[in-house]
mmCIF file of C-alpha atoms in Angstrom:
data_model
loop_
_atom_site.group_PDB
_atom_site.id
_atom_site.type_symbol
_atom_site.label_atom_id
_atom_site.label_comp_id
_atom_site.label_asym_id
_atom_site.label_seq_id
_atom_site.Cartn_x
_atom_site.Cartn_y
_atom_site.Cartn_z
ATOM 1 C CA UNK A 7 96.340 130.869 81.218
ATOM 2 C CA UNK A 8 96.586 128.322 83.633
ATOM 3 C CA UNK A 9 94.880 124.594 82.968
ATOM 4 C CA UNK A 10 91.807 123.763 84.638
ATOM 5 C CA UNK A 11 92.020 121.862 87.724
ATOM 6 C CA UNK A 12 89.332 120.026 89.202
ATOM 7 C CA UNK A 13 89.235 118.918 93.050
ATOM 8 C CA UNK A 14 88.869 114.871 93.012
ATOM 9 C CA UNK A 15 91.173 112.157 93.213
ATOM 10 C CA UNK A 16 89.865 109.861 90.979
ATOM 11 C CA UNK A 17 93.496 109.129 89.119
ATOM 12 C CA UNK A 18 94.578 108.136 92.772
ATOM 13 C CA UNK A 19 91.350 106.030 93.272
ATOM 14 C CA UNK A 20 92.220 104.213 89.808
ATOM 15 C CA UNK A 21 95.470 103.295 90.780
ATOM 16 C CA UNK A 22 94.311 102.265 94.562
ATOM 17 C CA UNK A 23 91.970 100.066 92.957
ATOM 18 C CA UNK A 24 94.220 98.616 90.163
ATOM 19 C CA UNK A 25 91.996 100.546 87.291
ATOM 20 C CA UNK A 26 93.050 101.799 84.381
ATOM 21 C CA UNK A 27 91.530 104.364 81.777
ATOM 22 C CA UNK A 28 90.849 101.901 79.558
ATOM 23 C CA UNK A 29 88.851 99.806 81.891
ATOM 24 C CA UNK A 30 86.831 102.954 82.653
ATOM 25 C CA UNK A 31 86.115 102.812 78.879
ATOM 26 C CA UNK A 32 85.416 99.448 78.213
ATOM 27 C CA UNK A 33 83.187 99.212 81.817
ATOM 28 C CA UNK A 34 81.108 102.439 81.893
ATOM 29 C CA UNK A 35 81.362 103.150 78.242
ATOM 30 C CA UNK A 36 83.211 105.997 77.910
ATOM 31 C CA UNK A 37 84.875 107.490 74.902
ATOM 32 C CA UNK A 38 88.932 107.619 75.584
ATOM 33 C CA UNK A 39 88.512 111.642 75.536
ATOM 34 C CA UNK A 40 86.343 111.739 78.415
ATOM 35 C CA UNK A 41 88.135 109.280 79.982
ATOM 36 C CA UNK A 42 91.535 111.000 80.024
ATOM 37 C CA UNK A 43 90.030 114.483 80.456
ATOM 38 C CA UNK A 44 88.089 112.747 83.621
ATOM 39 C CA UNK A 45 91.097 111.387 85.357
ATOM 40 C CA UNK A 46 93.790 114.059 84.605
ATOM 41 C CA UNK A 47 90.926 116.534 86.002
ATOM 42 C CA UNK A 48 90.943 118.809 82.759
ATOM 43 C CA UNK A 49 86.919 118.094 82.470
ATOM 44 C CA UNK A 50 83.975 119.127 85.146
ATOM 45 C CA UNK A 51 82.592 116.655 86.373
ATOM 46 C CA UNK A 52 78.743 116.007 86.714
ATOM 47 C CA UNK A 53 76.630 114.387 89.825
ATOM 48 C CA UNK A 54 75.614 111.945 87.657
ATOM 49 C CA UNK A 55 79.210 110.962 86.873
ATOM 50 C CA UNK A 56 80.475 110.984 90.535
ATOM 51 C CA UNK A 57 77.744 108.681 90.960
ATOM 52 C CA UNK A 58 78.313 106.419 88.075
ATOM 53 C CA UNK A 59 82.297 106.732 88.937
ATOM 54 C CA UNK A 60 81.920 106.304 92.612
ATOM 55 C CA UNK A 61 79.168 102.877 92.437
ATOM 56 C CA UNK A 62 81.868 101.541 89.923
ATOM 57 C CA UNK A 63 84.626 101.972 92.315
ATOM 58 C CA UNK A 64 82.241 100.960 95.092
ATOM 59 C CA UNK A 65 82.957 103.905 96.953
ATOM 60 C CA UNK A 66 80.782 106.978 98.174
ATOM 61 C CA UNK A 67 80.611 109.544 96.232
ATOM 62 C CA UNK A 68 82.011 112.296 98.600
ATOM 63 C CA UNK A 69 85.237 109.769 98.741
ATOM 64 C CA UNK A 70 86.094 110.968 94.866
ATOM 65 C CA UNK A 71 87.202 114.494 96.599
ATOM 66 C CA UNK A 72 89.507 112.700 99.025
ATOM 67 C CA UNK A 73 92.874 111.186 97.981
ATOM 68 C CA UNK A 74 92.170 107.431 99.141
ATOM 69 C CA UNK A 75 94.601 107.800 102.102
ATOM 70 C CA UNK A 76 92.386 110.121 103.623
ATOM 71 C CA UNK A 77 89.341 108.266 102.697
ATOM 72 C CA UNK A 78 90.676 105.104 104.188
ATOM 73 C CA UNK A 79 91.418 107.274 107.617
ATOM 74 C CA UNK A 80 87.507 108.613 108.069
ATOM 75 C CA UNK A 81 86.523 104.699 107.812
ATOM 76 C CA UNK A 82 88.759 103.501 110.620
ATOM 77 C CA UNK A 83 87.705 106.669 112.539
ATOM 78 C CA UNK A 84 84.195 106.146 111.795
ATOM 79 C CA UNK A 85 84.371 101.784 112.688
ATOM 80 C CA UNK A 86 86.558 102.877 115.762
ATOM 81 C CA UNK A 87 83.398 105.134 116.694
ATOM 82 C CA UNK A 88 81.177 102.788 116.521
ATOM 83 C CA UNK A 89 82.834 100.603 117.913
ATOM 84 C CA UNK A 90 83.111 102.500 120.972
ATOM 85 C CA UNK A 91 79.262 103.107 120.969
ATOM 86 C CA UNK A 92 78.860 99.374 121.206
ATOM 87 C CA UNK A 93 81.079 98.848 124.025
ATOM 88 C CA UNK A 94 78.921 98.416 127.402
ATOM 89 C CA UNK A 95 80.332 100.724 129.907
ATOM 90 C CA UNK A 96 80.781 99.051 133.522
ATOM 91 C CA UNK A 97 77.550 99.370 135.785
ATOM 92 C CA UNK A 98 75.255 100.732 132.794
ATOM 93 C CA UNK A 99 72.771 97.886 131.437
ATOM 94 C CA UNK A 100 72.496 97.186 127.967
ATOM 95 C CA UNK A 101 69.733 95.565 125.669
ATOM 96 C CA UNK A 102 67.144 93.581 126.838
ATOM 97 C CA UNK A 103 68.234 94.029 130.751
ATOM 98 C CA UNK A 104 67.664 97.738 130.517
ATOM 99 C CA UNK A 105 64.426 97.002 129.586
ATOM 100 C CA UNK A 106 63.603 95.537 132.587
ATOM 101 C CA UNK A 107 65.798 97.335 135.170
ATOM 102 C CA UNK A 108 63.352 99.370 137.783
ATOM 103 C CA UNK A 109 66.016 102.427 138.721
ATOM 104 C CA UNK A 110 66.249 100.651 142.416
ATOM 105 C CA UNK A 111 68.632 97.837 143.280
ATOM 106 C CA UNK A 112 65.447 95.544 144.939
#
């Protein structure tokens, strides 16, 4: 029978972030059992600990099911977005002028 598997990345996360195990043991007090089972994904996992693993990281929690590679890629896609949103587009008024702006040139 094959090992469980579970779909996260948090050993890749760790390692991003220069953690180790034992630091998730010492910081969120964790037993060394849970710790290990956590990160070689041999253990479910519970909302409450992708939420306690994800504001220790400092990372959302939906990031803990990418590897942080792909994480890193929706962030500059989603800056680059707004970003572009920001960007005043030639002839089209923006802030406080379109506030004032009649629809007429006069």
């Amino acid at each position: 029978m094959a090992k469980p598997a579970h779909d996260w990345h948090l050993a890749e996360w760790l390692r991003t972030l220069g953690k180790r195990q034992k630091d998730l043991v010492a910081d969120l007090d964790w037993n060394k059992a849970k710790a290990s089972l956590m990160v070689n994904g041999q253990q479910k996992y519970t909302r409450d600990e992708v939420n306690e693993l994800s504001a220790y990281l400092n990372i959302q929690p939906f990031e803990l099911l990418m590897h942080p590679e792909d994480a890193m890629a929706y962030r500059r896609l989603r800056r680059a977005a707004a970003d572009m949103v920001q960007i005043p587009f030639f002839g089209i008024a923006t802030d406080d002028e379109a506030l004032t702006l009649t629809g007429t040139e006069g």
